[in-house]
mmCIF file of C-alpha atoms and ligand atoms in Angstrom:
data_model
loop_
_atom_site.group_PDB
_atom_site.id
_atom_site.type_symbol
_atom_site.label_atom_id
_atom_site.label_comp_id
_atom_site.label_asym_id
_atom_site.label_seq_id
_atom_site.Cartn_x
_atom_site.Cartn_y
_atom_site.Cartn_z
ATOM 1 C CA MET A 1 -42.165 -85.160 -33.022
ATOM 2 C CA ASP A 2 -38.462 -85.266 -32.087
ATOM 3 C CA SER A 3 -35.908 -83.220 -33.951
ATOM 4 C CA PRO A 4 -32.530 -84.921 -34.347
ATOM 5 C CA MET A 5 -30.751 -81.629 -33.606
ATOM 6 C CA TYR A 6 -32.971 -79.380 -31.518
ATOM 7 C CA GLY A 7 -35.367 -79.584 -28.630
ATOM 8 C CA GLU A 8 -39.132 -79.478 -28.813
ATOM 9 C CA LEU A 9 -41.064 -77.741 -31.544
ATOM 10 C CA ALA A 10 -42.345 -74.472 -30.084
ATOM 11 C CA LEU A 11 -44.828 -72.471 -32.167
ATOM 12 C CA PHE A 12 -45.641 -68.894 -31.239
ATOM 13 C CA SER A 13 -47.976 -66.416 -32.849
ATOM 14 C CA ALA A 14 -47.624 -62.674 -32.663
ATOM 15 C CA THR A 15 -50.856 -60.759 -33.268
ATOM 16 C CA ALA A 16 -51.043 -60.148 -37.043
ATOM 17 C CA ASN A 17 -52.569 -63.444 -38.144
ATOM 18 C CA ARG A 18 -53.525 -65.658 -35.242
ATOM 19 C CA PRO A 19 -56.121 -67.679 -37.214
ATOM 20 C CA LEU A 20 -53.414 -68.825 -39.639
ATOM 21 C CA ALA A 21 -51.048 -69.620 -36.756
ATOM 22 C CA GLU A 22 -53.799 -71.744 -35.209
ATOM 23 C CA GLU A 23 -54.310 -73.587 -38.505
ATOM 24 C CA ILE A 24 -50.594 -74.273 -38.689
ATOM 25 C CA ALA A 25 -50.583 -75.571 -35.117
ATOM 26 C CA ALA A 26 -53.636 -77.759 -35.787
ATOM 27 C CA SER A 27 -52.000 -79.254 -38.883
ATOM 28 C CA LEU A 28 -49.011 -80.167 -36.696
ATOM 29 C CA ARG A 29 -51.333 -81.563 -34.005
ATOM 30 C CA THR A 30 -49.878 -79.189 -31.467
ATOM 31 C CA GLU A 31 -50.887 -75.982 -29.730
ATOM 32 C CA LEU A 32 -49.453 -72.521 -29.908
ATOM 33 C CA ARG A 33 -47.208 -71.748 -26.964
ATOM 34 C CA GLY A 34 -48.440 -68.985 -24.725
ATOM 35 C CA ALA A 35 -47.041 -65.467 -24.695
ATOM 36 C CA ASP A 36 -48.361 -62.064 -23.724
ATOM 37 C CA VAL A 37 -47.813 -59.572 -26.502
ATOM 38 C CA PHE A 38 -49.140 -56.125 -25.753
ATOM 39 C CA GLN A 39 -48.565 -52.393 -26.013
ATOM 40 C CA PHE A 40 -48.128 -49.986 -23.125
ATOM 41 C CA ALA A 41 -49.952 -46.668 -23.206
ATOM 42 C CA ASN A 42 -46.905 -45.139 -24.884
ATOM 43 C CA GLU A 43 -47.139 -47.744 -27.685
ATOM 44 C CA ASN A 44 -43.982 -49.539 -26.552
ATOM 45 C CA ILE A 45 -44.479 -53.242 -27.178
ATOM 46 C CA PHE A 46 -43.833 -55.832 -24.504
ATOM 47 C CA VAL A 47 -43.604 -59.625 -24.719
ATOM 48 C CA ARG A 48 -43.591 -62.182 -21.934
ATOM 49 C CA LEU A 49 -43.377 -65.920 -22.582
ATOM 50 C CA HIS A 50 -45.569 -68.164 -20.450
ATOM 51 C CA GLY A 51 -42.885 -70.828 -20.278
ATOM 52 C CA SER A 52 -39.254 -71.562 -21.040
ATOM 53 C CA VAL A 53 -38.044 -72.209 -24.608
ATOM 54 C CA ARG A 54 -34.524 -73.217 -23.567
ATOM 55 C CA SER A 55 -33.028 -75.384 -26.344
ATOM 56 C CA ASP A 56 -36.382 -75.540 -28.186
ATOM 57 C CA ASP A 57 -36.871 -75.264 -31.945
ATOM 58 C CA VAL A 58 -38.883 -72.051 -31.984
ATOM 59 C CA PHE A 59 -41.054 -70.760 -34.855
ATOM 60 C CA ILE A 60 -42.550 -67.284 -34.538
ATOM 61 C CA ILE A 61 -45.440 -66.679 -36.915
ATOM 62 C CA GLN A 62 -46.092 -63.085 -37.903
ATOM 63 C CA SER A 63 -47.320 -61.536 -41.139
ATOM 64 C CA MET A 64 -46.083 -58.014 -41.728
ATOM 65 C CA THR A 65 -49.492 -56.551 -42.408
ATOM 66 C CA VAL A 66 -51.342 -53.470 -41.236
ATOM 67 C CA PRO A 67 -50.391 -51.953 -38.805
ATOM 68 C CA VAL A 68 -47.128 -52.828 -40.524
ATOM 69 C CA HIS A 69 -44.628 -51.190 -38.212
ATOM 70 C CA LYS A 70 -46.247 -52.433 -35.028
ATOM 71 C CA ASN A 71 -46.326 -55.938 -36.469
ATOM 72 C CA ILE A 72 -42.692 -55.770 -37.542
ATOM 73 C CA MET A 73 -41.676 -54.579 -34.074
ATOM 74 C CA GLU A 74 -43.709 -57.387 -32.478
ATOM 75 C CA LEU A 75 -41.813 -59.904 -34.567
ATOM 76 C CA LEU A 76 -38.432 -58.378 -33.727
ATOM 77 C CA ILE A 77 -39.221 -58.174 -30.028
ATOM 78 C CA MET A 78 -40.478 -61.770 -29.957
ATOM 79 C CA LEU A 79 -37.290 -62.905 -31.695
ATOM 80 C CA ASP A 80 -35.254 -61.057 -29.107
ATOM 81 C CA THR A 81 -37.334 -62.543 -26.292
ATOM 82 C CA VAL A 82 -36.862 -66.177 -27.315
ATOM 83 C CA ARG A 83 -33.183 -65.618 -28.080
ATOM 84 C CA ARG A 84 -32.628 -64.238 -24.580
ATOM 85 C CA ASP A 85 -34.499 -67.262 -23.218
ATOM 86 C CA SER A 86 -31.868 -69.514 -24.855
ATOM 87 C CA ALA A 87 -33.956 -71.040 -27.652
ATOM 88 C CA GLY A 88 -32.025 -73.724 -29.550
ATOM 89 C CA ARG A 89 -32.978 -72.420 -32.987
ATOM 90 C CA ILE A 90 -35.298 -69.619 -34.050
ATOM 91 C CA THR A 91 -37.253 -69.394 -37.307
ATOM 92 C CA ALA A 92 -39.129 -66.229 -38.263
ATOM 93 C CA VAL A 93 -42.246 -67.323 -40.172
ATOM 94 C CA THR A 94 -43.440 -64.350 -42.212
ATOM 95 C CA PRO A 95 -46.203 -65.550 -44.558
ATOM 96 C CA TYR A 96 -46.395 -61.988 -45.899
ATOM 97 C CA PHE A 97 -43.112 -60.085 -46.054
ATOM 98 C CA ALA A 98 -43.544 -56.295 -46.133
ATOM 99 C CA TYR A 99 -41.489 -53.812 -48.151
ATOM 100 C CA GLY A 100 -40.968 -56.371 -50.897
ATOM 101 C CA ARG A 101 -41.431 -53.642 -53.474
ATOM 102 C CA THR A 102 -38.639 -51.542 -51.968
ATOM 103 C CA ASP A 103 -35.986 -53.994 -53.073
ATOM 104 C CA LYS A 104 -33.682 -51.956 -55.272
ATOM 105 C CA LYS A 105 -32.199 -48.507 -55.689
ATOM 106 C CA ASP A 106 -34.014 -47.747 -58.936
ATOM 107 C CA GLN A 107 -33.759 -43.984 -58.528
ATOM 108 C CA PRO A 108 -31.306 -41.749 -56.696
ATOM 109 C CA ARG A 109 -31.578 -41.124 -52.954
ATOM 110 C CA VAL A 110 -33.959 -43.971 -52.038
ATOM 111 C CA PRO A 111 -33.634 -46.804 -49.491
ATOM 112 C CA ILE A 112 -33.611 -50.579 -49.954
ATOM 113 C CA THR A 113 -35.995 -51.269 -47.106
ATOM 114 C CA ALA A 114 -36.424 -54.985 -47.813
ATOM 115 C CA ARG A 115 -32.695 -55.354 -47.134
ATOM 116 C CA LEU A 116 -32.944 -53.282 -43.960
ATOM 117 C CA LEU A 117 -35.751 -55.543 -42.773
ATOM 118 C CA ALA A 118 -33.675 -58.636 -43.500
ATOM 119 C CA ASP A 119 -30.854 -57.228 -41.381
ATOM 120 C CA MET A 120 -33.220 -56.339 -38.549
ATOM 121 C CA ILE A 121 -34.722 -59.847 -38.452
ATOM 122 C CA THR A 122 -31.257 -61.384 -38.368
ATOM 123 C CA VAL A 123 -29.922 -59.040 -35.700
ATOM 124 C CA ALA A 124 -33.024 -59.655 -33.571
ATOM 125 C CA GLY A 125 -32.108 -63.340 -33.381
ATOM 126 C CA ALA A 126 -33.582 -65.339 -36.273
ATOM 127 C CA ASP A 127 -31.510 -68.298 -37.455
ATOM 128 C CA ARG A 128 -33.800 -68.976 -40.413
ATOM 129 C CA VAL A 129 -36.715 -67.413 -42.243
ATOM 130 C CA LEU A 130 -39.766 -69.103 -43.712
ATOM 131 C CA THR A 131 -41.808 -66.913 -46.030
ATOM 132 C CA MET A 132 -44.189 -67.108 -48.980
ATOM 133 C CA ASP A 133 -44.219 -65.701 -52.488
ATOM 134 C CA LEU A 134 -41.814 -62.813 -52.039
ATOM 135 C CA HIS A 135 -42.459 -59.960 -54.407
ATOM 136 C CA ALA A 136 -38.988 -60.593 -55.828
ATOM 137 C CA GLY A 137 -37.138 -63.858 -55.231
ATOM 138 C CA GLN A 138 -33.867 -61.946 -54.919
ATOM 139 C CA ILE A 139 -34.980 -60.728 -51.488
ATOM 140 C CA GLN A 140 -33.850 -64.151 -50.228
ATOM 141 C CA GLY A 141 -30.330 -62.963 -51.008
ATOM 142 C CA PHE A 142 -30.705 -59.997 -48.638
ATOM 143 C CA PHE A 143 -30.415 -62.520 -45.809
ATOM 144 C CA THR A 144 -27.210 -64.215 -44.713
ATOM 145 C CA ILE A 145 -29.268 -66.849 -42.882
ATOM 146 C CA PRO A 146 -31.205 -69.613 -44.697
ATOM 147 C CA VAL A 147 -34.542 -68.599 -46.227
ATOM 148 C CA ASP A 148 -37.249 -71.027 -47.304
ATOM 149 C CA GLU A 149 -39.547 -69.253 -49.728
ATOM 150 C CA ILE A 150 -42.677 -71.327 -50.286
ATOM 151 C CA SER A 151 -45.184 -70.677 -53.041
ATOM 152 C CA ALA A 152 -48.960 -70.913 -52.915
ATOM 153 C CA PHE A 153 -48.754 -71.656 -56.619
ATOM 154 C CA SER A 154 -49.814 -75.337 -56.366
ATOM 155 C CA LEU A 155 -52.642 -74.544 -53.978
ATOM 156 C CA LEU A 156 -54.046 -71.883 -56.320
ATOM 157 C CA CYS A 157 -53.411 -74.006 -59.385
ATOM 158 C CA ASP A 158 -55.178 -77.070 -57.940
ATOM 159 C CA TYR A 159 -58.151 -74.914 -57.058
ATOM 160 C CA PHE A 160 -58.574 -73.768 -60.643
ATOM 161 C CA VAL A 161 -57.939 -77.227 -62.071
ATOM 162 C CA GLY A 162 -60.859 -78.380 -59.912
ATOM 163 C CA LYS A 163 -63.127 -75.760 -61.492
ATOM 164 C CA ARG A 164 -62.632 -77.255 -64.976
ATOM 165 C CA LEU A 165 -63.057 -73.901 -66.713
ATOM 166 C CA GLU A 166 -63.186 -73.988 -70.492
ATOM 167 C CA ASP A 167 -61.574 -71.611 -72.996
ATOM 168 C CA LEU A 168 -59.315 -70.396 -70.237
ATOM 169 C CA VAL A 169 -56.475 -67.882 -70.537
ATOM 170 C CA VAL A 170 -54.159 -66.760 -67.732
ATOM 171 C CA VAL A 171 -53.497 -63.029 -67.874
ATOM 172 C CA ALA A 172 -50.482 -61.429 -66.205
ATOM 173 C CA ALA A 173 -51.704 -58.261 -64.501
ATOM 174 C CA ASP A 174 -48.516 -56.534 -65.597
ATOM 175 C CA ILE A 175 -45.181 -57.281 -67.234
ATOM 176 C CA GLY A 176 -43.626 -57.896 -63.799
ATOM 177 C CA ALA A 177 -46.109 -60.716 -63.180
ATOM 178 C CA ALA A 178 -45.466 -62.259 -66.621
ATOM 179 C CA LYS A 179 -42.965 -64.919 -65.592
ATOM 180 C CA LYS A 180 -44.998 -66.307 -62.700
ATOM 181 C CA SER A 181 -48.194 -66.059 -64.772
ATOM 182 C CA ARG A 182 -46.532 -67.986 -67.552
ATOM 183 C CA ASN A 183 -45.705 -70.767 -65.110
ATOM 184 C CA PHE A 184 -49.274 -70.679 -63.846
ATOM 185 C CA ALA A 185 -50.618 -70.889 -67.399
ATOM 186 C CA GLU A 186 -48.248 -73.751 -68.124
ATOM 187 C CA ALA A 187 -49.352 -75.647 -65.016
ATOM 188 C CA LEU A 188 -52.991 -75.219 -66.074
ATOM 189 C CA ASP A 189 -52.033 -76.013 -69.665
ATOM 190 C CA VAL A 190 -53.732 -72.886 -71.026
ATOM 191 C CA PRO A 191 -52.458 -69.877 -73.021
ATOM 192 C CA LEU A 192 -50.973 -66.727 -71.496
ATOM 193 C CA ALA A 193 -51.782 -63.077 -72.208
ATOM 194 C CA ILE A 194 -50.049 -60.058 -70.664
ATOM 195 C CA ILE A 195 -51.433 -56.661 -69.741
ATOM 196 C CA GLU A 196 -49.018 -53.866 -70.297
ATOM 197 C CA LYS A 197 -49.479 -51.458 -67.410
ATOM 198 C CA ARG A 198 -47.717 -48.244 -66.529
ATOM 199 C CA ARG A 199 -47.705 -46.957 -62.982
ATOM 200 C CA THR A 200 -47.568 -43.244 -62.134
ATOM 201 C CA VAL A 201 -44.384 -42.371 -60.251
ATOM 202 C CA ASP A 202 -45.779 -41.008 -56.993
ATOM 203 C CA GLY A 203 -49.102 -42.623 -56.350
ATOM 204 C CA ASP A 204 -51.109 -45.828 -56.274
ATOM 205 C CA LYS A 205 -52.982 -45.002 -59.481
ATOM 206 C CA THR A 206 -52.293 -47.437 -62.310
ATOM 207 C CA THR A 207 -53.196 -47.452 -65.978
ATOM 208 C CA ALA A 208 -53.756 -50.539 -68.098
ATOM 209 C CA LEU A 209 -52.672 -49.829 -71.613
ATOM 210 C CA ASN A 210 -52.623 -52.863 -73.805
ATOM 211 C CA VAL A 211 -53.165 -56.619 -73.833
ATOM 212 C CA ILE A 212 -50.660 -58.868 -75.517
ATOM 213 C CA GLY A 213 -52.316 -62.161 -76.498
ATOM 214 C CA GLU A 214 -55.764 -63.507 -77.395
ATOM 215 C CA VAL A 215 -58.508 -63.094 -74.781
ATOM 216 C CA ARG A 216 -61.757 -62.409 -76.679
ATOM 217 C CA ASP A 217 -64.599 -64.817 -75.692
ATOM 218 C CA CYS A 218 -62.314 -66.523 -73.176
ATOM 219 C CA ASN A 219 -62.601 -67.008 -69.437
ATOM 220 C CA VAL A 220 -59.604 -65.336 -67.845
ATOM 221 C CA ILE A 221 -57.647 -65.632 -64.620
ATOM 222 C CA ILE A 222 -55.705 -62.483 -63.785
ATOM 223 C CA PHE A 223 -52.674 -63.633 -61.832
ATOM 224 C CA ASP A 224 -50.474 -61.539 -59.538
ATOM 225 C CA ASP A 225 -48.439 -62.022 -56.370
ATOM 226 C CA GLU A 226 -50.506 -59.605 -54.311
ATOM 227 C CA ILE A 227 -53.590 -57.430 -54.370
ATOM 228 C CA ASP A 228 -52.745 -54.268 -52.487
ATOM 229 C CA THR A 229 -54.993 -51.329 -53.365
ATOM 230 C CA ALA A 230 -56.410 -53.520 -56.153
ATOM 231 C CA GLY A 231 -55.616 -50.839 -58.731
ATOM 232 C CA THR A 232 -53.694 -53.322 -60.851
ATOM 233 C CA MET A 233 -56.295 -56.109 -60.683
ATOM 234 C CA THR A 234 -59.370 -53.967 -61.165
ATOM 235 C CA SER A 235 -58.025 -51.819 -63.963
ATOM 236 C CA ALA A 236 -57.016 -55.051 -65.685
ATOM 237 C CA ALA A 237 -60.510 -56.478 -65.167
ATOM 238 C CA HIS A 238 -62.307 -53.381 -66.514
ATOM 239 C CA PHE A 239 -59.896 -53.297 -69.411
ATOM 240 C CA LEU A 240 -60.392 -56.992 -70.241
ATOM 241 C CA LYS A 241 -64.169 -56.589 -70.159
ATOM 242 C CA GLU A 242 -63.812 -54.057 -72.987
ATOM 243 C CA TRP A 243 -61.861 -56.678 -74.901
ATOM 244 C CA GLY A 244 -64.855 -59.024 -74.813
ATOM 245 C CA VAL A 245 -63.778 -61.642 -72.286
ATOM 246 C CA ARG A 246 -66.325 -63.874 -70.520
ATOM 247 C CA ASP A 247 -65.836 -64.589 -66.796
ATOM 248 C CA ILE A 248 -62.942 -62.906 -64.987
ATOM 249 C CA TYR A 249 -61.202 -64.482 -62.002
ATOM 250 C CA ALA A 250 -58.649 -62.664 -59.846
ATOM 251 C CA CYS A 251 -55.946 -64.849 -58.347
ATOM 252 C CA ALA A 252 -53.189 -63.803 -55.947
ATOM 253 C CA THR A 253 -51.321 -65.160 -52.937
ATOM 254 C CA HIS A 254 -51.418 -62.083 -50.710
ATOM 255 C CA ALA A 255 -54.688 -60.241 -50.049
ATOM 256 C CA VAL A 256 -53.210 -57.040 -48.640
ATOM 257 C CA PHE A 257 -56.415 -55.148 -49.455
ATOM 258 C CA SER A 258 -55.330 -51.605 -48.549
ATOM 259 C CA PRO A 259 -58.025 -48.969 -49.083
ATOM 260 C CA PRO A 260 -59.704 -48.557 -51.502
ATOM 261 C CA ALA A 261 -59.245 -52.217 -52.483
ATOM 262 C CA THR A 262 -62.588 -53.427 -51.119
ATOM 263 C CA ARG A 263 -64.564 -50.768 -52.990
ATOM 264 C CA ARG A 264 -62.616 -51.331 -56.171
ATOM 265 C CA LEU A 265 -63.032 -55.110 -55.996
ATOM 266 C CA LYS A 266 -66.742 -54.744 -55.287
ATOM 267 C CA GLU A 267 -67.203 -52.515 -58.334
ATOM 268 C CA ALA A 268 -65.072 -54.632 -60.661
ATOM 269 C CA PRO A 269 -66.505 -57.369 -62.897
ATOM 270 C CA PHE A 270 -64.984 -60.367 -61.098
ATOM 271 C CA LYS A 271 -66.797 -63.674 -61.068
ATOM 272 C CA GLU A 272 -64.504 -64.750 -58.225
ATOM 273 C CA ILE A 273 -61.485 -63.427 -56.349
ATOM 274 C CA VAL A 274 -59.216 -66.226 -55.146
ATOM 275 C CA VAL A 275 -56.551 -65.481 -52.536
ATOM 276 C CA THR A 276 -54.862 -67.192 -49.592
ATOM 277 C CA ASP A 277 -54.816 -66.394 -45.896
ATOM 278 C CA THR A 278 -51.185 -65.218 -45.643
ATOM 279 C CA VAL A 279 -52.869 -61.945 -44.641
ATOM 280 C CA ASP A 280 -55.726 -62.080 -42.130
ATOM 281 C CA ILE A 281 -58.745 -60.622 -43.952
ATOM 282 C CA PRO A 282 -61.258 -58.881 -41.676
ATOM 283 C CA GLY A 283 -64.971 -59.619 -42.131
ATOM 284 C CA VAL A 284 -65.761 -56.266 -43.758
ATOM 285 C CA LYS A 285 -63.340 -57.066 -46.565
ATOM 286 C CA ARG A 286 -64.774 -60.537 -47.221
ATOM 287 C CA LEU A 287 -66.822 -59.906 -50.331
ATOM 288 C CA PRO A 288 -69.353 -62.580 -51.383
ATOM 289 C CA ASN A 289 -67.220 -63.539 -54.392
ATOM 290 C CA LEU A 290 -64.022 -63.864 -52.332
ATOM 291 C CA THR A 291 -62.537 -67.346 -51.890
ATOM 292 C CA ILE A 292 -59.781 -67.742 -49.291
ATOM 293 C CA LEU A 293 -57.563 -70.819 -49.522
ATOM 294 C CA SER A 294 -55.606 -71.616 -46.395
ATOM 295 C CA VAL A 295 -51.843 -72.039 -46.496
ATOM 296 C CA GLY A 296 -51.952 -73.435 -42.946
ATOM 297 C CA GLN A 297 -51.382 -77.076 -43.894
ATOM 298 C CA LEU A 298 -48.686 -76.170 -46.374
ATOM 299 C CA LEU A 299 -46.757 -74.095 -43.831
ATOM 300 C CA GLY A 300 -47.361 -76.777 -41.208
ATOM 301 C CA GLU A 301 -45.753 -79.406 -43.397
ATOM 302 C CA VAL A 302 -42.796 -77.130 -44.152
ATOM 303 C CA ILE A 303 -42.300 -76.432 -40.446
ATOM 304 C CA ARG A 304 -42.461 -80.180 -39.731
ATOM 305 C CA ARG A 305 -39.749 -80.803 -42.298
ATOM 306 C CA ILE A 306 -37.524 -77.981 -41.052
ATOM 307 C CA HIS A 307 -37.913 -79.289 -37.506
ATOM 308 C CA LEU A 308 -37.029 -82.837 -38.513
ATOM 309 C CA GLY A 309 -34.128 -81.731 -40.718
ATOM 310 C CA MET A 310 -35.868 -83.003 -43.864
ATOM 311 C CA SER A 311 -35.753 -81.503 -47.334
ATOM 312 C CA VAL A 312 -38.340 -78.820 -48.034
ATOM 313 C CA GLY A 313 -37.581 -78.716 -51.758
ATOM 314 C CA GLU A 314 -38.619 -82.356 -52.174
ATOM 315 C CA MET A 315 -42.169 -81.349 -51.322
ATOM 316 C CA PHE A 316 -42.336 -79.469 -54.569
ATOM 317 C CA ASP A 317 -40.483 -81.913 -56.795
ATOM 318 C CA GLU A 318 -42.735 -83.373 -59.460
HETATM 319 C C1 R5P B 1 -46.534 -55.041 -58.485
HETATM 320 O O1 R5P B 1 -45.438 -55.016 -58.933
HETATM 321 C C2 R5P B 1 -47.182 -56.237 -57.892
HETATM 322 O O2 R5P B 1 -46.936 -57.407 -58.610
HETATM 323 C C3 R5P B 1 -48.666 -56.020 -57.795
HETATM 324 O O3 R5P B 1 -49.152 -55.829 -59.099
HETATM 325 C C4 R5P B 1 -48.957 -54.819 -56.974
HETATM 326 O O4 R5P B 1 -48.359 -54.933 -55.725
HETATM 327 C C5 R5P B 1 -50.452 -54.671 -56.789
HETATM 328 O O5 R5P B 1 -50.674 -53.446 -56.178
HETATM 329 P P1 R5P B 1 -52.081 -52.722 -56.306
HETATM 330 O O6 R5P B 1 -53.107 -53.758 -55.916
HETATM 331 O O7 R5P B 1 -51.996 -51.577 -55.343
HETATM 332 O O8 R5P B 1 -52.250 -52.278 -57.711
#
């Protein structure tokens, strides 16, 4: 695959989600380039490439998942490494972008960490960013370099279309998820309901308060961008059960699954929990009713198009 503008396609994986990186490489019929990425005893991270990337079109794949700060530093150090080895162009591929919820100064004396992260990625050497389902689309604007934000929307949507569920309603897990849930409902051609949730100021505890829309005797898909501690999803599920719904499906792009998510999901009345592999999910968190859809092919195709200088947007045109 020859790029009109850059050298060879060079895919690298840092350590956060190697299985996804391998899927991406397989979909591009190539192999991940070799690099040692390790920590010294003092936790300083070191990277050494196995071969030159001079003039190459380099993509570094790293999700910013737990341990978040180590994984962010790995990404930054890998960016710096390939830049110093004279890569032709460098794309940071961050299927899951951390700190997405720290994206505005909504109270006095707080940071905008998503912006800080954008600056750090740029300073480290990235020429472009490829990411998925940012918590807030505006985060793209924190970068001065091009950002391709891809959505798992079609992948998730197609999965549910294939299930041919009847009397289906899409439920937004909270008001913030209403717009994306509405689009999801529209794509599935089913009604939308919204759970009105209020979050306590200084904790992960959430409270579901009310449901706007008709859900009784319906099968429901609760839609959100991510499941973190699963407080939002599971309180919505317990709440909807009281409202007399039938089967409940959870649907989200990012399975962050911070404790106590696994326990909460296990105890909640979900028929199925459908997520993608933007976050690598360890075996202990793979519940029997968990379905993981891979974004590997999707990201592979986007990388192919970026490499060849083709439109990415056209992939999603109807
Ligand atoms: C919040 O604004 C997001 O859309 C998700 O609802 C939130 O990140 C989920 O977090 P948790 O699973 O901890 O409730």
